[in-house]
mmCIF file with all atom_site columns, C-alpha atoms in Angstrom:
data_model
loop_
_atom_site.group_PDB
_atom_site.id
_atom_site.type_symbol
_atom_site.label_atom_id
_atom_site.label_alt_id
_atom_site.label_comp_id
_atom_site.label_asym_id
_atom_site.label_entity_id
_atom_site.label_seq_id
_atom_site.pdbx_PDB_ins_code
_atom_site.Cartn_x
_atom_site.Cartn_y
_atom_site.Cartn_z
_atom_site.occupancy
_atom_site.B_iso_or_equiv
_atom_site.pdbx_formal_charge
_atom_site.auth_seq_id
_atom_site.auth_comp_id
_atom_site.auth_asym_id
_atom_site.auth_atom_id
_atom_site.pdbx_PDB_model_num
ATOM 1   C CA . VAL A 1 1   ? -4.856  -58.018 -97.088 1.00 82.00 ? 1   VAL A CA 1
ATOM 2   C CA . GLN A 1 2   ? -2.964  -55.225 -95.382 1.00 91.00 ? 2   GLN A CA 1
ATOM 3   C CA . LEU A 1 3   ? -1.975  -55.451 -91.737 1.00 94.00 ? 3   LEU A CA 1
ATOM 4   C CA . VAL A 1 4   ? -0.914  -52.647 -89.420 1.00 96.00 ? 4   VAL A CA 1
ATOM 5   C CA . GLU A 1 5   ? 0.288   -53.315 -85.872 1.00 96.00 ? 5   GLU A CA 1
ATOM 6   C CA . SER A 1 6   ? 0.295   -50.904 -82.973 1.00 96.00 ? 6   SER A CA 1
ATOM 7   C CA . GLY A 1 7   ? 0.620   -50.936 -79.218 1.00 97.00 ? 7   GLY A CA 1
ATOM 8   C CA . GLY A 1 8   ? 4.243   -51.836 -78.742 1.00 96.00 ? 8   GLY A CA 1
ATOM 9   C CA . GLY A 1 9   ? 6.444   -50.044 -76.267 1.00 97.00 ? 9   GLY A CA 1
ATOM 10  C CA . SER A 1 10  ? 8.678   -50.371 -73.256 1.00 97.00 ? 10  SER A CA 1
ATOM 11  C CA . VAL A 1 11  ? 7.479   -51.992 -70.057 1.00 98.00 ? 11  VAL A CA 1
ATOM 12  C CA . GLN A 1 12  ? 9.015   -53.277 -66.880 1.00 98.00 ? 12  GLN A CA 1
ATOM 13  C CA . ALA A 1 13  ? 9.208   -56.969 -66.155 1.00 98.00 ? 13  ALA A CA 1
ATOM 14  C CA . GLY A 1 14  ? 5.932   -58.225 -64.746 1.00 98.00 ? 14  GLY A CA 1
ATOM 15  C CA . GLY A 1 15  ? 3.965   -55.599 -66.620 1.00 98.00 ? 15  GLY A CA 1
ATOM 16  C CA . SER A 1 16  ? 1.331   -55.895 -69.301 1.00 98.00 ? 16  SER A CA 1
ATOM 17  C CA . LEU A 1 17  ? 0.913   -54.716 -72.857 1.00 98.00 ? 17  LEU A CA 1
ATOM 18  C CA . THR A 1 18  ? -1.739  -55.173 -75.540 1.00 98.00 ? 18  THR A CA 1
ATOM 19  C CA . LEU A 1 19  ? -0.827  -55.241 -79.198 1.00 98.00 ? 19  LEU A CA 1
ATOM 20  C CA . SER A 1 20  ? -3.346  -54.478 -81.916 1.00 97.00 ? 20  SER A CA 1
ATOM 21  C CA . CYS A 1 21  ? -3.448  -55.386 -85.575 1.00 96.00 ? 21  CYS A CA 1
ATOM 22  C CA . SER A 1 22  ? -5.808  -53.673 -87.957 1.00 94.00 ? 22  SER A CA 1
ATOM 23  C CA . ALA A 1 23  ? -6.600  -55.588 -91.120 1.00 91.00 ? 23  ALA A CA 1
ATOM 24  C CA . SER A 1 24  ? -8.013  -54.383 -94.387 1.00 88.00 ? 24  SER A CA 1
ATOM 25  C CA . GLY A 1 25  ? -8.964  -56.309 -97.480 1.00 81.00 ? 25  GLY A CA 1
ATOM 26  C CA . VAL A 1 26  ? -11.134 -59.208 -98.418 1.00 69.00 ? 26  VAL A CA 1
ATOM 27  C CA . GLY A 1 27  ? -11.023 -62.508 -96.607 1.00 76.00 ? 27  GLY A CA 1
ATOM 28  C CA . PHE A 1 28  ? -10.029 -61.498 -93.089 1.00 78.00 ? 28  PHE A CA 1
ATOM 29  C CA . ASN A 1 29  ? -12.860 -63.386 -91.460 1.00 79.00 ? 29  ASN A CA 1
ATOM 30  C CA . ARG A 1 30  ? -11.805 -66.612 -93.131 1.00 85.00 ? 30  ARG A CA 1
ATOM 31  C CA . TYR A 1 31  ? -8.075  -66.403 -92.577 1.00 90.00 ? 31  TYR A CA 1
ATOM 32  C CA . CYS A 1 32  ? -6.047  -67.843 -89.790 1.00 94.00 ? 32  CYS A CA 1
ATOM 33  C CA . MET A 1 33  ? -4.328  -64.964 -87.996 1.00 95.00 ? 33  MET A CA 1
ATOM 34  C CA . ALA A 1 34  ? -1.166  -65.168 -85.953 1.00 97.00 ? 34  ALA A CA 1
ATOM 35  C CA . TRP A 1 35  ? 1.379   -63.250 -83.956 1.00 98.00 ? 35  TRP A CA 1
ATOM 36  C CA . PHE A 1 36  ? 5.062   -63.882 -84.519 1.00 98.00 ? 36  PHE A CA 1
ATOM 37  C CA . ARG A 1 37  ? 8.053   -62.319 -82.861 1.00 98.00 ? 37  ARG A CA 1
ATOM 38  C CA . GLN A 1 38  ? 11.708  -61.924 -83.680 1.00 98.00 ? 38  GLN A CA 1
ATOM 39  C CA . ALA A 1 39  ? 14.381  -61.035 -81.191 1.00 96.00 ? 39  ALA A CA 1
ATOM 40  C CA . PRO A 1 40  ? 17.749  -59.646 -82.316 1.00 92.00 ? 40  PRO A CA 1
ATOM 41  C CA . GLY A 1 41  ? 19.943  -62.393 -83.678 1.00 94.00 ? 41  GLY A CA 1
ATOM 42  C CA . LYS A 1 42  ? 17.176  -64.981 -83.506 1.00 96.00 ? 42  LYS A CA 1
ATOM 43  C CA . GLU A 1 43  ? 14.788  -66.503 -85.968 1.00 96.00 ? 43  GLU A CA 1
ATOM 44  C CA . ARG A 1 44  ? 11.194  -65.384 -86.197 1.00 96.00 ? 44  ARG A CA 1
ATOM 45  C CA . GLU A 1 45  ? 9.002   -67.583 -84.040 1.00 97.00 ? 45  GLU A CA 1
ATOM 46  C CA . LYS A 1 46  ? 5.281   -68.105 -83.850 1.00 97.00 ? 46  LYS A CA 1
ATOM 47  C CA . VAL A 1 47  ? 3.730   -66.945 -80.601 1.00 98.00 ? 47  VAL A CA 1
ATOM 48  C CA . THR A 1 48  ? 0.067   -67.719 -81.111 1.00 98.00 ? 48  THR A CA 1
ATOM 49  C CA . SER A 1 49  ? -2.628  -68.131 -83.732 1.00 97.00 ? 49  SER A CA 1
ATOM 50  C CA . ILE A 1 50  ? -6.385  -68.046 -84.034 1.00 96.00 ? 50  ILE A CA 1
ATOM 51  C CA . ASP A 1 51  ? -8.475  -69.440 -86.856 1.00 93.00 ? 51  ASP A CA 1
ATOM 52  C CA . GLY A 1 52  ? -11.750 -68.126 -88.223 1.00 88.00 ? 52  GLY A CA 1
ATOM 53  C CA . ASP A 1 53  ? -13.730 -70.179 -85.721 1.00 90.00 ? 53  ASP A CA 1
ATOM 54  C CA . GLY A 1 54  ? -11.771 -68.885 -82.758 1.00 91.00 ? 54  GLY A CA 1
ATOM 55  C CA . PHE A 1 55  ? -9.618  -71.928 -82.157 1.00 95.00 ? 55  PHE A CA 1
ATOM 56  C CA . THR A 1 56  ? -6.326  -70.822 -80.638 1.00 96.00 ? 56  THR A CA 1
ATOM 57  C CA . THR A 1 57  ? -2.839  -72.226 -80.246 1.00 97.00 ? 57  THR A CA 1
ATOM 58  C CA . TYR A 1 58  ? 0.026   -70.890 -78.144 1.00 98.00 ? 58  TYR A CA 1
ATOM 59  C CA . ALA A 1 59  ? 3.729   -71.438 -77.949 1.00 97.00 ? 59  ALA A CA 1
ATOM 60  C CA . ASP A 1 60  ? 4.797   -72.863 -74.620 1.00 97.00 ? 60  ASP A CA 1
ATOM 61  C CA . SER A 1 61  ? 6.467   -69.569 -73.779 1.00 97.00 ? 61  SER A CA 1
ATOM 62  C CA . ALA A 1 62  ? 3.148   -67.753 -74.174 1.00 97.00 ? 62  ALA A CA 1
ATOM 63  C CA . LYS A 1 63  ? 0.766   -70.142 -72.447 1.00 97.00 ? 63  LYS A CA 1
ATOM 64  C CA . GLY A 1 64  ? -0.890  -68.670 -69.417 1.00 97.00 ? 64  GLY A CA 1
ATOM 65  C CA . ARG A 1 65  ? 0.489   -65.197 -70.069 1.00 98.00 ? 65  ARG A CA 1
ATOM 66  C CA . PHE A 1 66  ? -0.654  -64.184 -73.548 1.00 98.00 ? 66  PHE A CA 1
ATOM 67  C CA . THR A 1 67  ? -4.155  -64.136 -75.035 1.00 98.00 ? 67  THR A CA 1
ATOM 68  C CA . ILE A 1 68  ? -4.991  -63.756 -78.690 1.00 98.00 ? 68  ILE A CA 1
ATOM 69  C CA . SER A 1 69  ? -8.377  -62.497 -79.834 1.00 96.00 ? 69  SER A CA 1
ATOM 70  C CA . ARG A 1 70  ? -10.027 -61.245 -82.986 1.00 93.00 ? 70  ARG A CA 1
ATOM 71  C CA . ASN A 1 71  ? -13.118 -59.358 -84.013 1.00 89.00 ? 71  ASN A CA 1
ATOM 72  C CA . HIS A 1 72  ? -14.478 -60.097 -87.445 1.00 81.00 ? 72  HIS A CA 1
ATOM 73  C CA . GLY A 1 73  ? -16.644 -57.025 -87.694 1.00 82.00 ? 73  GLY A CA 1
ATOM 74  C CA . ARG A 1 74  ? -13.814 -54.691 -86.783 1.00 81.00 ? 74  ARG A CA 1
ATOM 75  C CA . GLN A 1 75  ? -11.268 -56.731 -88.724 1.00 87.00 ? 75  GLN A CA 1
ATOM 76  C CA . GLY A 1 76  ? -9.008  -56.536 -85.731 1.00 91.00 ? 76  GLY A CA 1
ATOM 77  C CA . LEU A 1 77  ? -6.577  -58.833 -83.988 1.00 95.00 ? 77  LEU A CA 1
ATOM 78  C CA . TRP A 1 78  ? -5.181  -58.359 -80.498 1.00 97.00 ? 78  TRP A CA 1
ATOM 79  C CA . LEU A 1 79  ? -2.504  -59.846 -78.326 1.00 98.00 ? 79  LEU A CA 1
ATOM 80  C CA . GLN A 1 80  ? -2.863  -59.284 -74.601 1.00 98.00 ? 80  GLN A CA 1
ATOM 81  C CA . MET A 1 81  ? 0.422   -59.904 -72.851 1.00 98.00 ? 81  MET A CA 1
ATOM 82  C CA . SER A 1 82  ? 0.883   -60.069 -69.108 1.00 98.00 ? 82  SER A CA 1
ATOM 83  C CA . SER A 1 83  ? 3.635   -61.075 -66.691 1.00 98.00 ? 83  SER A CA 1
ATOM 84  C CA . LEU A 1 84  ? 6.090   -59.913 -69.303 1.00 98.00 ? 84  LEU A CA 1
ATOM 85  C CA . LYS A 1 85  ? 9.701   -61.052 -69.065 1.00 98.00 ? 85  LYS A CA 1
ATOM 86  C CA . PRO A 1 86  ? 12.892  -59.606 -70.544 1.00 97.00 ? 86  PRO A CA 1
ATOM 87  C CA . GLU A 1 87  ? 13.010  -62.584 -72.898 1.00 97.00 ? 87  GLU A CA 1
ATOM 88  C CA . ASP A 1 88  ? 9.740   -61.379 -74.439 1.00 98.00 ? 88  ASP A CA 1
ATOM 89  C CA . THR A 1 89  ? 11.651  -58.451 -75.898 1.00 98.00 ? 89  THR A CA 1
ATOM 90  C CA . ALA A 1 90  ? 11.270  -58.649 -79.671 1.00 98.00 ? 90  ALA A CA 1
ATOM 91  C CA . MET A 1 91  ? 9.663   -57.190 -82.743 1.00 98.00 ? 91  MET A CA 1
ATOM 92  C CA . TYR A 1 92  ? 6.129   -58.528 -82.892 1.00 98.00 ? 92  TYR A CA 1
ATOM 93  C CA . PHE A 1 93  ? 4.438   -59.161 -86.203 1.00 98.00 ? 93  PHE A CA 1
ATOM 94  C CA . CYS A 1 94  ? 0.837   -59.731 -87.150 1.00 97.00 ? 94  CYS A CA 1
ATOM 95  C CA . ALA A 1 95  ? 0.389   -62.276 -89.929 1.00 96.00 ? 95  ALA A CA 1
ATOM 96  C CA . ALA A 1 96  ? -2.428  -63.727 -91.979 1.00 94.00 ? 96  ALA A CA 1
ATOM 97  C CA . ALA A 1 97  ? -2.475  -67.051 -93.718 1.00 93.00 ? 97  ALA A CA 1
ATOM 98  C CA . GLY A 1 98  ? -4.054  -67.267 -97.120 1.00 83.00 ? 98  GLY A CA 1
ATOM 99  C CA . GLY A 1 99  ? -6.778  -69.564 -95.899 1.00 87.00 ? 99  GLY A CA 1
ATOM 100 C CA . ARG A 1 100 ? -8.447  -71.113 -92.897 1.00 88.00 ? 100 ARG A CA 1
ATOM 101 C CA . ALA A 1 101 ? -5.602  -73.380 -91.863 1.00 89.00 ? 101 ALA A CA 1
ATOM 102 C CA . CYS A 1 102 ? -3.073  -72.252 -89.294 1.00 94.00 ? 102 CYS A CA 1
ATOM 103 C CA . TYR A 1 103 ? 0.536   -73.251 -89.784 1.00 93.00 ? 103 TYR A CA 1
ATOM 104 C CA . PRO A 1 104 ? 3.371   -73.601 -87.283 1.00 91.00 ? 104 PRO A CA 1
ATOM 105 C CA . SER A 1 105 ? 5.949   -71.687 -89.297 1.00 93.00 ? 105 SER A CA 1
ATOM 106 C CA . GLU A 1 106 ? 6.124   -68.337 -91.025 1.00 93.00 ? 106 GLU A CA 1
ATOM 107 C CA . SER A 1 107 ? 6.135   -69.964 -94.446 1.00 93.00 ? 107 SER A CA 1
ATOM 108 C CA . GLY A 1 108 ? 2.424   -70.624 -94.086 1.00 93.00 ? 108 GLY A CA 1
ATOM 109 C CA . TYR A 1 109 ? 1.546   -66.951 -93.801 1.00 94.00 ? 109 TYR A CA 1
ATOM 110 C CA . ASN A 1 110 ? 1.164   -64.770 -96.841 1.00 92.00 ? 110 ASN A CA 1
ATOM 111 C CA . TYR A 1 111 ? 0.498   -61.367 -95.345 1.00 93.00 ? 111 TYR A CA 1
ATOM 112 C CA . TRP A 1 112 ? 2.576   -59.503 -92.784 1.00 96.00 ? 112 TRP A CA 1
ATOM 113 C CA . GLY A 1 113 ? 2.490   -56.255 -90.921 1.00 96.00 ? 113 GLY A CA 1
ATOM 114 C CA . GLN A 1 114 ? 5.517   -54.035 -90.459 1.00 97.00 ? 114 GLN A CA 1
ATOM 115 C CA . GLY A 1 115 ? 5.974   -55.045 -86.826 1.00 97.00 ? 115 GLY A CA 1
ATOM 116 C CA . THR A 1 116 ? 5.819   -53.284 -83.489 1.00 98.00 ? 116 THR A CA 1
ATOM 117 C CA . GLN A 1 117 ? 8.643   -53.319 -80.952 1.00 98.00 ? 117 GLN A CA 1
ATOM 118 C CA . VAL A 1 118 ? 8.169   -54.654 -77.446 1.00 98.00 ? 118 VAL A CA 1
ATOM 119 C CA . THR A 1 119 ? 10.936  -54.060 -74.933 1.00 98.00 ? 119 THR A CA 1
ATOM 120 C CA . VAL A 1 120 ? 10.803  -55.535 -71.435 1.00 98.00 ? 120 VAL A CA 1
ATOM 121 C CA . SER A 1 121 ? 13.405  -54.466 -68.894 1.00 97.00 ? 121 SER A CA 1
#
């Protein structure tokens, strides 16, 4: 599975941004997909995930502001972010687990995109 993110950029606090992840390869429809982020000097953290059936989980920091979605036919994953805060500034990564299960930490994810930068000022 290959993953390519896009949609990052700079936005003012309170603004919105939508990240996209294009997936290629076999198994996308079955895999749990997730968004992680890593701010400078901090560890990579899981933001949200969605399994093959559409069940979603969110970090507390993302609840009510971020929405994850996927489209099996288009092999795409999206992250809609609103009410953005300066503390959301980070490199955002799309990740795919090797199976249906979603995991809380990055160790559970086998495939990663190159990341897309989000800066909120």
